mmCIF file of C-alpha atoms and ligand atoms in Angstrom:
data_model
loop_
_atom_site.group_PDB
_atom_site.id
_atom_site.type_symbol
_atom_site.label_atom_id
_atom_site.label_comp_id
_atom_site.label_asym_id
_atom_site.label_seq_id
_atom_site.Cartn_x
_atom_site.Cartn_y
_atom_site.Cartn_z
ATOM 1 C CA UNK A 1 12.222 -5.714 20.062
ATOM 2 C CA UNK A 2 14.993 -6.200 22.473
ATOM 3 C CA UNK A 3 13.720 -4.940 25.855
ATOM 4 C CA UNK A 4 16.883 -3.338 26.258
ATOM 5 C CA UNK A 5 15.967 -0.575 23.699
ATOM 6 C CA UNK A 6 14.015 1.921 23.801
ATOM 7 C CA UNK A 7 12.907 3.805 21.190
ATOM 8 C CA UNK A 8 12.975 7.556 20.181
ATOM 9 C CA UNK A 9 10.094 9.430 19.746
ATOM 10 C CA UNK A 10 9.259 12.684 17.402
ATOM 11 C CA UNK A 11 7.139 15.565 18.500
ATOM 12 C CA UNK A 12 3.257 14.503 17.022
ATOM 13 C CA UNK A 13 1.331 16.982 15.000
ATOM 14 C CA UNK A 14 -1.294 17.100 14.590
ATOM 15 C CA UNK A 15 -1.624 14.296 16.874
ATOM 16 C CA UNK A 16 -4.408 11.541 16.083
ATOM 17 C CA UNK A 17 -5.893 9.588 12.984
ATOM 18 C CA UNK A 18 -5.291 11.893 9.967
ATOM 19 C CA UNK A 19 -6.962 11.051 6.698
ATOM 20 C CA UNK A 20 -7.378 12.254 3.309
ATOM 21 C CA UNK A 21 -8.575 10.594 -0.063
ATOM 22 C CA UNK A 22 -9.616 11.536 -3.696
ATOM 23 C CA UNK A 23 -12.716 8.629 -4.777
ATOM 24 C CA UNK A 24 -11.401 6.653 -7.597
ATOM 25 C CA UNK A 25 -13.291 8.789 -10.604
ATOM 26 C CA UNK A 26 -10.626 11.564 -9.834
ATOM 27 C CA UNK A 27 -7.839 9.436 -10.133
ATOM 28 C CA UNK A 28 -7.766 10.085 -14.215
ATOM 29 C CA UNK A 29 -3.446 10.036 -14.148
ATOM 30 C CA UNK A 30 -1.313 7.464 -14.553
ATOM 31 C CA UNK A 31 1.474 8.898 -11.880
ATOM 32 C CA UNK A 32 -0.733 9.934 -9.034
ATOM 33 C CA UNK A 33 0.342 13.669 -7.968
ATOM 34 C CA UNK A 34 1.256 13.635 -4.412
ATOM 35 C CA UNK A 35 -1.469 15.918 -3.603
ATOM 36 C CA UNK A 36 -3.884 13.711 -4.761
ATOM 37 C CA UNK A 37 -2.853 10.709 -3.251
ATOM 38 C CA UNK A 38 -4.584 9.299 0.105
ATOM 39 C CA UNK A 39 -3.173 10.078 3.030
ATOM 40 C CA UNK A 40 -3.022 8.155 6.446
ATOM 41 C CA UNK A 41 -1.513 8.384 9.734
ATOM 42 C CA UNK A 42 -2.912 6.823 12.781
ATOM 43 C CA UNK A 43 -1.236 8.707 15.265
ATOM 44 C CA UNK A 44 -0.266 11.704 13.593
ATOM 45 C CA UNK A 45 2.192 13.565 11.846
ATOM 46 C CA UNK A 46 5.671 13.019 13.097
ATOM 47 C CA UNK A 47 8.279 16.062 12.749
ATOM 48 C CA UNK A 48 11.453 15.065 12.346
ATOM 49 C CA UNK A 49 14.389 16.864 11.911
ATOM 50 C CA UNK A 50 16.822 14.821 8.749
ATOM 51 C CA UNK A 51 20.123 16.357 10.391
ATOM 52 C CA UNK A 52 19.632 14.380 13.433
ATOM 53 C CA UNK A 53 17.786 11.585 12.285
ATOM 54 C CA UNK A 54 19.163 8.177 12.686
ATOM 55 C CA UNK A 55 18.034 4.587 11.728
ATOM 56 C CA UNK A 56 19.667 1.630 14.061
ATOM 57 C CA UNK A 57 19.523 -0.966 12.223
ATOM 58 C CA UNK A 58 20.147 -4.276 14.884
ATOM 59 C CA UNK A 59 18.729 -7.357 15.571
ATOM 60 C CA UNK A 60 19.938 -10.826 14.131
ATOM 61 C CA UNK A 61 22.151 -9.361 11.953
ATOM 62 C CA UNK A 62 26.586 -9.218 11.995
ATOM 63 C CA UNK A 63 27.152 -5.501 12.207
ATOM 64 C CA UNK A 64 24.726 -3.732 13.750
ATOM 65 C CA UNK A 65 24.636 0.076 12.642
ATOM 66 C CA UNK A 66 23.469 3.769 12.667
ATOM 67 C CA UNK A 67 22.682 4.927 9.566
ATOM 68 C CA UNK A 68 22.535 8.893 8.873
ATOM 69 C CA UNK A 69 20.386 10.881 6.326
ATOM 70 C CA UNK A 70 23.825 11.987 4.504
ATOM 71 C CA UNK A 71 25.013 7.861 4.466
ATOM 72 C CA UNK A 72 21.657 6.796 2.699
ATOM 73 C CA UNK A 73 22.186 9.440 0.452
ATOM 74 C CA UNK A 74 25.349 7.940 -0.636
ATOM 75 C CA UNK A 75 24.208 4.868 -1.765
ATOM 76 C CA UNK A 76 23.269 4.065 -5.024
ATOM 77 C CA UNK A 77 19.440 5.896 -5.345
ATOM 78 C CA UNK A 78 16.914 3.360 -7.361
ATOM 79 C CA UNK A 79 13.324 4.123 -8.190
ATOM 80 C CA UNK A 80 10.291 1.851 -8.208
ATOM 81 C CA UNK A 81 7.137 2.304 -10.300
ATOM 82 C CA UNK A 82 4.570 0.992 -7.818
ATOM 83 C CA UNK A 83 0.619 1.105 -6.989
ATOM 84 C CA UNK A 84 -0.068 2.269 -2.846
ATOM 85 C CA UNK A 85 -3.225 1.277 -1.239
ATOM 86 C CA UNK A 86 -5.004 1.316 2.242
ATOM 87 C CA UNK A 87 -5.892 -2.134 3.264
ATOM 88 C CA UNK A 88 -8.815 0.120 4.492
ATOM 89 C CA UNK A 89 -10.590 -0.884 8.371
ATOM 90 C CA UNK A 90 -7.178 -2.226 10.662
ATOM 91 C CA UNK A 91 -10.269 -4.766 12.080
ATOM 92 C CA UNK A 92 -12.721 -5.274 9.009
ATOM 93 C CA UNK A 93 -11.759 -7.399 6.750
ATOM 94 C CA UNK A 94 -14.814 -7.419 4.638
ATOM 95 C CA UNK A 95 -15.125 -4.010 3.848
ATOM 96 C CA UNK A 96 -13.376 -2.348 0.788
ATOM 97 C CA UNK A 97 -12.098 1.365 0.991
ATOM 98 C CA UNK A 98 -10.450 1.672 -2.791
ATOM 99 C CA UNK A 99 -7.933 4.493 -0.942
ATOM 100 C CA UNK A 100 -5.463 3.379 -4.009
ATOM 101 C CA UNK A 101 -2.763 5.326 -6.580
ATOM 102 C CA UNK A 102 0.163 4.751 -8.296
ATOM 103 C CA UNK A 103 3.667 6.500 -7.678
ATOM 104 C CA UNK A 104 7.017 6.778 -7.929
ATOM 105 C CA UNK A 105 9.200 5.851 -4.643
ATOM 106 C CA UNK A 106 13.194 6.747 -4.716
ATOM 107 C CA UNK A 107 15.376 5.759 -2.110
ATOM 108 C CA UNK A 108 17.879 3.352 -1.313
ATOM 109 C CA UNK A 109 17.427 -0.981 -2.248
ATOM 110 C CA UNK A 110 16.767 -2.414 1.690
ATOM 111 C CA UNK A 111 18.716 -5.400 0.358
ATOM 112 C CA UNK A 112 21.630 -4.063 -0.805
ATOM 113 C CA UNK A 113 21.591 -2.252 2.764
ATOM 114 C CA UNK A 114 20.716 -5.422 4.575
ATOM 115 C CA UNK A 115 23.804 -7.361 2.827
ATOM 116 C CA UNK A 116 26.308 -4.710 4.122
ATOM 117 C CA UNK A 117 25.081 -5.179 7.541
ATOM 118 C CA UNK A 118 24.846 -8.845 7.444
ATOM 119 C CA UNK A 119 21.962 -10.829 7.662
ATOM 120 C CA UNK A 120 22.288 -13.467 10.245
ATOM 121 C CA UNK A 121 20.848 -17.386 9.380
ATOM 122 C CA UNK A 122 18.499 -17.279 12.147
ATOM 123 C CA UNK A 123 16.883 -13.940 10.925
ATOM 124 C CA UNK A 124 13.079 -14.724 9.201
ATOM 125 C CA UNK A 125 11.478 -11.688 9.379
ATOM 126 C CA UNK A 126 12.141 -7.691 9.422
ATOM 127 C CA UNK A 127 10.527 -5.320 11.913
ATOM 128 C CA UNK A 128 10.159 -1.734 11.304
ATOM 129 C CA UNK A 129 9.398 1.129 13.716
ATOM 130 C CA UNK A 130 8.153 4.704 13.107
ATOM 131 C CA UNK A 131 9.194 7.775 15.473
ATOM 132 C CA UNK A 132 5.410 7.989 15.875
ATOM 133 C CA UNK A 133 4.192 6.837 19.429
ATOM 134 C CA UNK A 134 0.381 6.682 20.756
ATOM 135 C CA UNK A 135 -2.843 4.948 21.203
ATOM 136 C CA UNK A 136 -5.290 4.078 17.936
ATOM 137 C CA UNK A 137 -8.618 3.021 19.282
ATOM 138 C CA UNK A 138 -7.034 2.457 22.603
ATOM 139 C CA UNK A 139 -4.429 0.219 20.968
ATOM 140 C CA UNK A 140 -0.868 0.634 20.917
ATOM 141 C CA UNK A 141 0.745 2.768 23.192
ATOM 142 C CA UNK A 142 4.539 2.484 21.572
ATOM 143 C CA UNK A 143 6.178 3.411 17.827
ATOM 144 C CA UNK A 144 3.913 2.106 14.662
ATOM 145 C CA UNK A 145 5.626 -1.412 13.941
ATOM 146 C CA UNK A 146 5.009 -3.749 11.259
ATOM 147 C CA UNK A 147 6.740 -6.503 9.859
ATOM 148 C CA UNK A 148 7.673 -8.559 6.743
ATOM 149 C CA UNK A 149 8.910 -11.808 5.614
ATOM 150 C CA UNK A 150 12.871 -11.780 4.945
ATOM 151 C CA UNK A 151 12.171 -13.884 1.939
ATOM 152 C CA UNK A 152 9.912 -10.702 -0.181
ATOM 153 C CA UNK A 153 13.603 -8.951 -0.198
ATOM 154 C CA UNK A 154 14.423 -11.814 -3.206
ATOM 155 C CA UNK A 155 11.574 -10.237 -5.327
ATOM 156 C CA UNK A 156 13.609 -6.873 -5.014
ATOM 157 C CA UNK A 157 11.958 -3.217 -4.859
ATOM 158 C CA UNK A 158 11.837 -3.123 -1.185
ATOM 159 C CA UNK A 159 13.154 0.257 -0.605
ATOM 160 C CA UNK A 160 14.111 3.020 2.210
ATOM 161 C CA UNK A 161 12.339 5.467 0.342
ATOM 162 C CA UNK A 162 13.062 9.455 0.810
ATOM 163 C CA UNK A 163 11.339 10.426 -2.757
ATOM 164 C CA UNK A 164 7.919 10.696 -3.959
ATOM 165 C CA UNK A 165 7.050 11.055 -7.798
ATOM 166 C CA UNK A 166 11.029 12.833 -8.022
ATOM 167 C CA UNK A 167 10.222 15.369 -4.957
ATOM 168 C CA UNK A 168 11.697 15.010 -0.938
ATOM 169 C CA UNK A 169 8.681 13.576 1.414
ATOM 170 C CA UNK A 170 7.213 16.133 2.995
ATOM 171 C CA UNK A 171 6.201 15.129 6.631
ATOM 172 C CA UNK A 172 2.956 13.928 6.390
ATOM 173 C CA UNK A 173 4.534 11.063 4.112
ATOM 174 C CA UNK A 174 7.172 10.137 6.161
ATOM 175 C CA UNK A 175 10.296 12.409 6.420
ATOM 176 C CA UNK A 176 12.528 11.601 5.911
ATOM 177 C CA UNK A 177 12.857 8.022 5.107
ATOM 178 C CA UNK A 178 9.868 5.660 4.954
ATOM 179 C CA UNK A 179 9.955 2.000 3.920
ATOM 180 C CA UNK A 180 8.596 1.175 0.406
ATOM 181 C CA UNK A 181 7.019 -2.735 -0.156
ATOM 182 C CA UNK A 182 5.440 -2.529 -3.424
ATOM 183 C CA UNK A 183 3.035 -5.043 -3.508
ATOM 184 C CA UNK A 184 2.438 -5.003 0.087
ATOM 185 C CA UNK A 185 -0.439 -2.925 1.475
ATOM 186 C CA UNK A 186 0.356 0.234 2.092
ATOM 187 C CA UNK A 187 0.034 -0.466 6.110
ATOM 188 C CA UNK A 188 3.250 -2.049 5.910
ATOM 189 C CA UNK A 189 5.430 0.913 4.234
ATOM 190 C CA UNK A 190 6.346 2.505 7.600
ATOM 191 C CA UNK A 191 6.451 6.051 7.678
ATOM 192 C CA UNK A 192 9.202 8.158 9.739
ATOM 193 C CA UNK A 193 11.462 4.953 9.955
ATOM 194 C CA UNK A 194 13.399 5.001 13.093
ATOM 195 C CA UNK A 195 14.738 1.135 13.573
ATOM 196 C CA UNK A 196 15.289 -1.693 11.839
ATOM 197 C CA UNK A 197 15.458 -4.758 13.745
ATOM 198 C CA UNK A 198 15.543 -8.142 12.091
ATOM 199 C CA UNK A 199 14.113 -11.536 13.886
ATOM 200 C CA UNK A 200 13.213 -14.719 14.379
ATOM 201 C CA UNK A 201 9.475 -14.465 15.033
ATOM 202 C CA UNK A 202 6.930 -11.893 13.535
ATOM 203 C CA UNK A 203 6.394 -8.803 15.752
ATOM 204 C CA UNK A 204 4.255 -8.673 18.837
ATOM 205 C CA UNK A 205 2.863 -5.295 18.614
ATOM 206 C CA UNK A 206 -0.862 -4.454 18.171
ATOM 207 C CA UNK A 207 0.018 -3.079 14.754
ATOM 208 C CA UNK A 208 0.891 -6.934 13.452
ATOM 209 C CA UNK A 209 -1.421 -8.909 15.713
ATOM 210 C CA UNK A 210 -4.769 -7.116 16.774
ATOM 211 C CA UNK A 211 -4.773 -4.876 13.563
ATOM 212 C CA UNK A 212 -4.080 -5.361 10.242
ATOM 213 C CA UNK A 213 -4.132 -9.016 11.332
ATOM 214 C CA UNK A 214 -7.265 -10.738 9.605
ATOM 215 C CA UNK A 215 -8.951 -13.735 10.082
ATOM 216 C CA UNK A 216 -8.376 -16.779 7.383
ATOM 217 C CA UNK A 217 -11.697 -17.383 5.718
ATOM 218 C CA UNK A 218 -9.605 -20.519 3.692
ATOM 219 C CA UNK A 219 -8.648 -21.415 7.783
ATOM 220 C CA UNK A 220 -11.023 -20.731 10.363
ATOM 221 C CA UNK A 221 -9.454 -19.628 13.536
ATOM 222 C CA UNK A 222 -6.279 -18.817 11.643
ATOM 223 C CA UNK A 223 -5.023 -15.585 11.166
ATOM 224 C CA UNK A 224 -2.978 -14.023 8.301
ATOM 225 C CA UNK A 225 -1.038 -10.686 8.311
ATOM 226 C CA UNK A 226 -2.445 -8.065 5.818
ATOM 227 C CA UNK A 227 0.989 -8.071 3.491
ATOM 228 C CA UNK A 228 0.312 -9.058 -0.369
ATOM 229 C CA UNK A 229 -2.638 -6.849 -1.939
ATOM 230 C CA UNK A 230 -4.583 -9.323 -3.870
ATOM 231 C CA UNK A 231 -5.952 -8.814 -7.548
ATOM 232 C CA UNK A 232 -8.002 -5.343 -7.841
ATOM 233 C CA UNK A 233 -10.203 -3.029 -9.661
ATOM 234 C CA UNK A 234 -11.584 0.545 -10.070
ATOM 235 C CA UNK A 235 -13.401 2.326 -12.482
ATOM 236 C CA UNK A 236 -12.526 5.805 -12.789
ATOM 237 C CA UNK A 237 -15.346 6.136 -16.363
ATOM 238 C CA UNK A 238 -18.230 6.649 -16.414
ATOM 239 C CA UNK A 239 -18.044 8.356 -12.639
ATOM 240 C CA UNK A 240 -21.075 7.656 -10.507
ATOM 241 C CA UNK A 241 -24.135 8.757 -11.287
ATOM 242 C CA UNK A 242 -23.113 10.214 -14.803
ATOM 243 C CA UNK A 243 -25.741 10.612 -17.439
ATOM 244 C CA UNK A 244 -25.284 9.342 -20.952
ATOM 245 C CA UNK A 245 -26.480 8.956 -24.096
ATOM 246 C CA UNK A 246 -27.351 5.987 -26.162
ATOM 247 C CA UNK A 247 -24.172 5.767 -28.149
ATOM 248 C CA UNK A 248 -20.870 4.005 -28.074
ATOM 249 C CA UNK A 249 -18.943 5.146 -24.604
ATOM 250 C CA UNK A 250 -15.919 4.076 -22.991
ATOM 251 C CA UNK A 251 -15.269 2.589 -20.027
ATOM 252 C CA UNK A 252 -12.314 2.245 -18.303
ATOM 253 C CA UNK A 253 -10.288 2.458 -15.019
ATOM 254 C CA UNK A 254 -6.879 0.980 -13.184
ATOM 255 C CA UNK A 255 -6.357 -2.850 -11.898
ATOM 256 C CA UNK A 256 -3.395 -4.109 -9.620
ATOM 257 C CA UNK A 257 -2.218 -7.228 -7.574
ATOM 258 C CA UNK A 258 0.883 -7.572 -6.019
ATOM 259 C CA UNK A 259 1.656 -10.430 -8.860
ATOM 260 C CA UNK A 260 -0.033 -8.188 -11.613
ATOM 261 C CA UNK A 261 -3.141 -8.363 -13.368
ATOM 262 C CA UNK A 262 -3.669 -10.882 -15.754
ATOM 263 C CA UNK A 263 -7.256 -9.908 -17.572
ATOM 264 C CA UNK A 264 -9.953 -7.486 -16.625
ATOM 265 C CA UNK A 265 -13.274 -8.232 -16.875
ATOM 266 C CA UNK A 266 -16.164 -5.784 -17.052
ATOM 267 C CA UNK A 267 -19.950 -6.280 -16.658
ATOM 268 C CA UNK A 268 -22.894 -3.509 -17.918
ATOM 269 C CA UNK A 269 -25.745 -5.662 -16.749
ATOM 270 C CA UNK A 270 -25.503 -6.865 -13.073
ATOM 271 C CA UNK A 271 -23.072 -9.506 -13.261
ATOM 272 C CA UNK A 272 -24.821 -11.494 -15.363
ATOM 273 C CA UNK A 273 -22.357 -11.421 -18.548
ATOM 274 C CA UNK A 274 -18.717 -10.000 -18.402
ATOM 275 C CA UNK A 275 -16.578 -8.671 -21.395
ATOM 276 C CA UNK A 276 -12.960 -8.859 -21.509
ATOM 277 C CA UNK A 277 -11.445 -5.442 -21.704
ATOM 278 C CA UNK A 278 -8.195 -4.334 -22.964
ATOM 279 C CA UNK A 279 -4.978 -4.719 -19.948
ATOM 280 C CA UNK A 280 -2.116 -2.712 -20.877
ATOM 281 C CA UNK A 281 1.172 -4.568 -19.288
ATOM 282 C CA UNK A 282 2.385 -3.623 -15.777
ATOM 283 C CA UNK A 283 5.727 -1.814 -15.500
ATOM 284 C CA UNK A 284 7.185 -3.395 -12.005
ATOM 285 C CA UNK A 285 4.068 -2.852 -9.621
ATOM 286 C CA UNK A 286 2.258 -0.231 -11.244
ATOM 287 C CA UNK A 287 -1.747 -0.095 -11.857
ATOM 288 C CA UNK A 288 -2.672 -1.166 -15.254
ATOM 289 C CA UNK A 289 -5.104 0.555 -17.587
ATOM 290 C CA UNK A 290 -8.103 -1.392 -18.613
ATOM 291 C CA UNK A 291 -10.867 -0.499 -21.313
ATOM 292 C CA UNK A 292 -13.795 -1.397 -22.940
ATOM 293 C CA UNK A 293 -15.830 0.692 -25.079
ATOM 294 C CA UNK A 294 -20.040 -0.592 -24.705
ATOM 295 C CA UNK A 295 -23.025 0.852 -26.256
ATOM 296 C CA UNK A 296 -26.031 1.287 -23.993
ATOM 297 C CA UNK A 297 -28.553 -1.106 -24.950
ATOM 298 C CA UNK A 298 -31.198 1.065 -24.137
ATOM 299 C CA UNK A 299 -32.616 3.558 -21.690
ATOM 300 C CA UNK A 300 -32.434 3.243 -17.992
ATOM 301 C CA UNK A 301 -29.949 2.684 -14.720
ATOM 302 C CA UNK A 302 -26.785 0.349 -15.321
ATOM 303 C CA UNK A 303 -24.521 -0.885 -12.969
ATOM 304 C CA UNK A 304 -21.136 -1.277 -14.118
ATOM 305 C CA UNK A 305 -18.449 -3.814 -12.567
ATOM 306 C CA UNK A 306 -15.151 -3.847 -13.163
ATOM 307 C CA UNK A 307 -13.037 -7.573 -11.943
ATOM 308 C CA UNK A 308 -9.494 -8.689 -11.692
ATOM 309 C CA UNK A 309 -7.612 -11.815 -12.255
ATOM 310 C CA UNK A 310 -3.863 -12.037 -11.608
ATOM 311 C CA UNK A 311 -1.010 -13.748 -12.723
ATOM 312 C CA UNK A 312 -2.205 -16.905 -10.387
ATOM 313 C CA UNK A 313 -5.451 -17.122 -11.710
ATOM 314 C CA UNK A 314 -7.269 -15.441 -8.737
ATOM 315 C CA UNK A 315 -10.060 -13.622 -9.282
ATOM 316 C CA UNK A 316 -11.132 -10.345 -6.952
ATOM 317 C CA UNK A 317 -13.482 -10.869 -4.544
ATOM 318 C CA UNK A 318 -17.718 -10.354 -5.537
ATOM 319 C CA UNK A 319 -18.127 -8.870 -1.734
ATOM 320 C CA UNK A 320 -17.527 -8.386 2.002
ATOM 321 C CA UNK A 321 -13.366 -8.597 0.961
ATOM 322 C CA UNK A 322 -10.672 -5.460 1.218
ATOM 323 C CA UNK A 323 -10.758 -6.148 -2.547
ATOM 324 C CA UNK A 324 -14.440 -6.616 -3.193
ATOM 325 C CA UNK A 325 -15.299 -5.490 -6.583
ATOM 326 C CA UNK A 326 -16.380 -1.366 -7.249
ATOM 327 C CA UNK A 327 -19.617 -0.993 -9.176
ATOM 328 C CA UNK A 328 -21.243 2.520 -10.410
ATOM 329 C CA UNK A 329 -24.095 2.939 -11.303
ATOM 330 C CA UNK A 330 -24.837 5.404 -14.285
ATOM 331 C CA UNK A 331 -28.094 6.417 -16.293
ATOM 332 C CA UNK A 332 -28.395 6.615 -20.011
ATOM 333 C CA UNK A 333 -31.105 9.112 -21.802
HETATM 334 N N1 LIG B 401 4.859 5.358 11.108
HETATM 335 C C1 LIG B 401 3.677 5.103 10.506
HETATM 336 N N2 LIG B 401 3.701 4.555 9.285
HETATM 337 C C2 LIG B 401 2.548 4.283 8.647
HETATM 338 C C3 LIG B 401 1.290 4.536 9.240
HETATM 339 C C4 LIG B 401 1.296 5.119 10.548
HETATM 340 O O1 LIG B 401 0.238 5.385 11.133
HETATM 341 N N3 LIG B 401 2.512 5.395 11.131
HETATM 342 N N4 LIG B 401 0.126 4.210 8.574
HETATM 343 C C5 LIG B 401 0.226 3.155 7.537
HETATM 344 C C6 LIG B 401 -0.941 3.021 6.704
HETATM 345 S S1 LIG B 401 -2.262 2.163 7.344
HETATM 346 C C7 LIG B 401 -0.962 3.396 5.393
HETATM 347 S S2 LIG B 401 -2.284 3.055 4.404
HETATM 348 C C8 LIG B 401 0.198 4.108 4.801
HETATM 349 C C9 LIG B 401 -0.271 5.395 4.137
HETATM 350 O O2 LIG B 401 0.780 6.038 3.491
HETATM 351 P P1 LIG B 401 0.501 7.457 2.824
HETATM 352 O O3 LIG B 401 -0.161 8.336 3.844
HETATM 353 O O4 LIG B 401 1.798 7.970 2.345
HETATM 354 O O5 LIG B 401 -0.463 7.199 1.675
HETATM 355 O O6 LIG B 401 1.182 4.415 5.756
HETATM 356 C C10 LIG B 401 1.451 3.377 6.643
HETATM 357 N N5 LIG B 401 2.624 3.726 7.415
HETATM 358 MO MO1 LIG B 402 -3.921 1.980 5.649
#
């Protein structure tokens, strides 16, 4: 950020981490309702008032601006069909949280508002701030900031987002305007948006470097921003621990990647075969259905796996990954 600026800052509360989740064996709906989708803030809930809300939008671009709730509202309103998921632990790469669902964003296209303004040659990457300000495990200390790579605004649905599933945000979600990257992590759709600021270099903040920043198991002692959600899987049936009888059953549950799912596969017996189930197609970066109906060969516990390969032909992590694969374990009678 220019250290010219400073930024503005909304009243906080409840101030801290805030969480809230549904496990994936609720999550039965194709359109997640809004009160069943996960909820995070890291430094609390930021109240902000939409008539004198502002976003600056500056940086390496030709006409720097001020943009006001009423002007966004103005443009051209688009809507984007898209899963949202916690990358889970900001530090802990190998664990997997499944805090996923699929939505509805509507707001205004961040391109179309980017070409008004001007994007300048020089300008690589775009930083986003939050009116949220604090410490998260004694990191921080300024507004939430993340970044992205210029170049995702070419695959479109990048959006300044005041809509969820047709209703306003309500605070908690980030009213009144909160970037949208489907495909992204949900870490990167900044809530309470404040500034846009687009550079040359990728932002310096704890937010993009210490957090959300993991190491490069393909590179060792390289880093690489947690942006693209890679191929995914969770059952939602059988839940765990369900009993069931020795007859046909179905199983099923939702898969995503931020270049969508190519096949499903689906394993009764430890790993050690895997059927392919039926994908239904994505509609632009929403979960996909998958099923596969399996008799129970006999009595006894099963675990059940569920794995995803995407359009690139790479598969979902066996363990110790953000996207390690979801078993459940179920009895049959
Ligand atoms: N301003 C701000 N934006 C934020 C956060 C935050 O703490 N502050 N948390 C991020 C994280 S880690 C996630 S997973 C998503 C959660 O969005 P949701 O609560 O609407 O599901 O918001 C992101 N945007
Ligand atoms: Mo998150």
């Amino acid at each position: 950020m220019n250290d010219d600026l400073t930024l503005p800052v909304a009243p906080i509360e409840p101030a801290g981490f805030q969480i809230r989740f549904q496990p994936p064996h609720r999550l039965v709906d194709r359109i997640t309702a809004e009160a069943d989708l996960f909820l995070i803030a890291h430094l609390g809930i930021a109240r902000v008032d939409a008539a004198s809300w502002r976003l600056s939008v500056g940086g390496l671009v030709e006409r720097p601006c001020q943009i006001t709730f009423d002007d966004l509202k103005r443009l051209p309103k688009r809507t984007v069909e898209s899963f949202h998921q916690c990358a889970g632990d900001p530090r802990n790469h190998r664990d997997a949280k499944r805090l996923v669902g699929n939505v509805v964003w509507g707001g205004v296209d961040l391109a179309e508002l980017l070409a008004r303004a001007g994007i300048a040659p020089k300008a690589r990457y775009l930083c986003a701030y939050g009116l949220d300000s604090g410490t998260y495990e004694g990191l921080g200390g300024s507004n939430f900031q993340k970044d992205m790579p210029l170049a995702r605004l070419a695959e479109g649905g990048v959006l300044l987002a005041y809509e969820i599933n047709g209703a306003r945000l309500a605070p908690e979600r980030g009213f009144p305007v909160r970037l949208i990257i489907p495909g992204y992590y949900g870490t990167n759709d900044v809530k309470w948006l404040c500034r846009l600021e687009l550079t040359e270099h990728r932002a310096k903040g704890a937010f993009t470097t210490t957090l959300y920043n993991d190491p490069d198991d393909e590179a060792p002692g390289r880093t690489r921003p947690v942006w693209e959600a890679p191929p995914e899987s969770a059952i939602v049936l059988p839940a765990p621990s369900a009993v069931l009888a020795m007859e046909p059953t179905t199983i099923w549950g939702w898969a995503w990647a931020a270049r969508g799912v190519a096949r499903v596969e689906v394993s009764t017996d430890d790993g050690a075969s895997w059927a392919m189930a039926a994908l239904e197609p994505r509609s632009q970066w929403s979960w996909q259905r998958f099923v596969v109906s399996w008799t129970p060969p006999g009595v006894g516990d099963f675990t059940i796996r569920a794995r995803a390969i995407d359009s690139a032909g790479t598969a979902q992590r066996a363990t110790a990954a953000r996207n390690a694969i979801h078993s459940v374990v179920i009895s049959v009678r």
